[in-house]
Amino acid sequence: MKYLVVLLIALVVLWRIRSKAQAPEAPPIQERAEAGPKTVEMHACTHCGLHMPFSDMVTGTRGRYCSAGHRALAEH
Ligand SMILES: [Zn+2]
């Protein structure tokens, strides 16, 4: 009976070690929030109205465009 108790304790300890090892190390919630998408300022193309990030747009004399082609179409 004594060995049965020892065996039971050993099994519980082993189970706990195994379950800890199997659990993937999840990154902290704070770290996930920082890695999330940034709020990008979106603007519409003056020629076609397509919304895209402000930094990716082509600046023309009459406005901002989604591409150099649309700038050329709108300003020439
Ligand atoms: Zn456009």
Coordinates of C-alpha atoms and ligand atoms in Angstrom, one line a residue:
M1 CA 0.0 0.0 0.0
K2 CA 2.9 2.3 0.8
Y3 CA 4.4 1.8 -2.7
L4 CA 1.1 2.5 -4.3
V5 CA 1.0 6.0 -2.7
V6 CA 4.6 6.6 -3.7
L7 CA 3.8 5.5 -7.2
L8 CA 0.7 7.7 -7.3
I9 CA 2.8 10.8 -6.2
A10 CA 5.4 10.0 -8.8
L11 CA 2.8 9.8 -11.5
V12 CA 1.3 13.1 -10.5
V13 CA 4.7 14.8 -10.5
L14 CA 5.5 13.3 -13.9
W15 CA 2.1 14.4 -15.3
R16 CA 2.7 17.9 -14.0
I17 CA 6.2 18.1 -15.6
R18 CA 4.8 16.7 -18.9
S19 CA 1.9 19.2 -19.0
K20 CA 4.2 22.1 -18.3
A21 CA 6.6 21.0 -21.0
Q22 CA 3.8 20.6 -23.5
A23 CA 2.3 24.1 -22.9
P24 CA 3.7 26.4 -25.5
E25 CA 5.3 29.5 -24.1
A26 CA 2.8 32.2 -25.0
P27 CA 4.3 35.7 -25.4
P28 CA 3.1 38.2 -22.8
I29 CA 0.0 40.1 -23.8
Q30 CA 1.9 43.4 -23.7
E31 CA 4.4 42.2 -26.2
R32 CA 1.6 41.0 -28.6
A33 CA -0.1 44.4 -28.4
E34 CA 3.2 46.2 -29.4
A35 CA 3.7 43.8 -32.4
G36 CA 0.2 44.5 -33.6
P37 CA -0.6 46.6 -36.7
K38 CA 0.0 50.3 -36.4
T39 CA -2.7 52.7 -37.2
V40 CA -1.8 53.8 -40.7
E41 CA -3.1 57.1 -42.0
M42 CA -5.2 56.3 -45.1
H43 CA -5.9 58.8 -47.9
A44 CA -7.9 58.5 -51.1
C45 CA -6.3 58.8 -54.5
T46 CA -7.3 62.1 -56.1
H47 CA -7.8 60.4 -59.5
C48 CA -9.6 57.1 -58.7
G49 CA -10.5 57.4 -55.0
L50 CA -8.5 54.3 -53.9
H51 CA -7.7 54.5 -50.2
M52 CA -4.1 53.6 -49.3
P53 CA -1.4 54.4 -46.7
F54 CA -0.4 58.0 -46.8
S55 CA 3.3 57.1 -46.9
D56 CA 2.9 55.0 -50.1
M57 CA 1.2 57.7 -52.1
V58 CA 2.6 59.8 -54.9
T59 CA 2.3 63.5 -54.3
G60 CA 1.3 65.7 -57.2
T61 CA 0.6 69.4 -57.6
R62 CA -3.2 68.8 -57.4
G63 CA -3.2 66.2 -54.8
R64 CA -2.1 62.7 -53.8
Y65 CA -2.3 59.7 -56.0
C66 CA -2.2 55.9 -55.6
S67 CA 0.5 55.6 -58.4
A68 CA 2.6 57.8 -60.6
G69 CA 0.4 56.7 -63.5
H70 CA -2.7 58.2 -61.9
R71 CA -0.7 61.4 -61.1
A72 CA 0.2 61.6 -64.8
L73 CA -3.4 61.0 -65.9
A74 CA -4.8 63.6 -63.5
E75 CA -2.2 66.3 -64.1
H76 CA -1.5 66.1 -67.8
Ligands
ZN1 ZN -5.6 56.1 -58.3

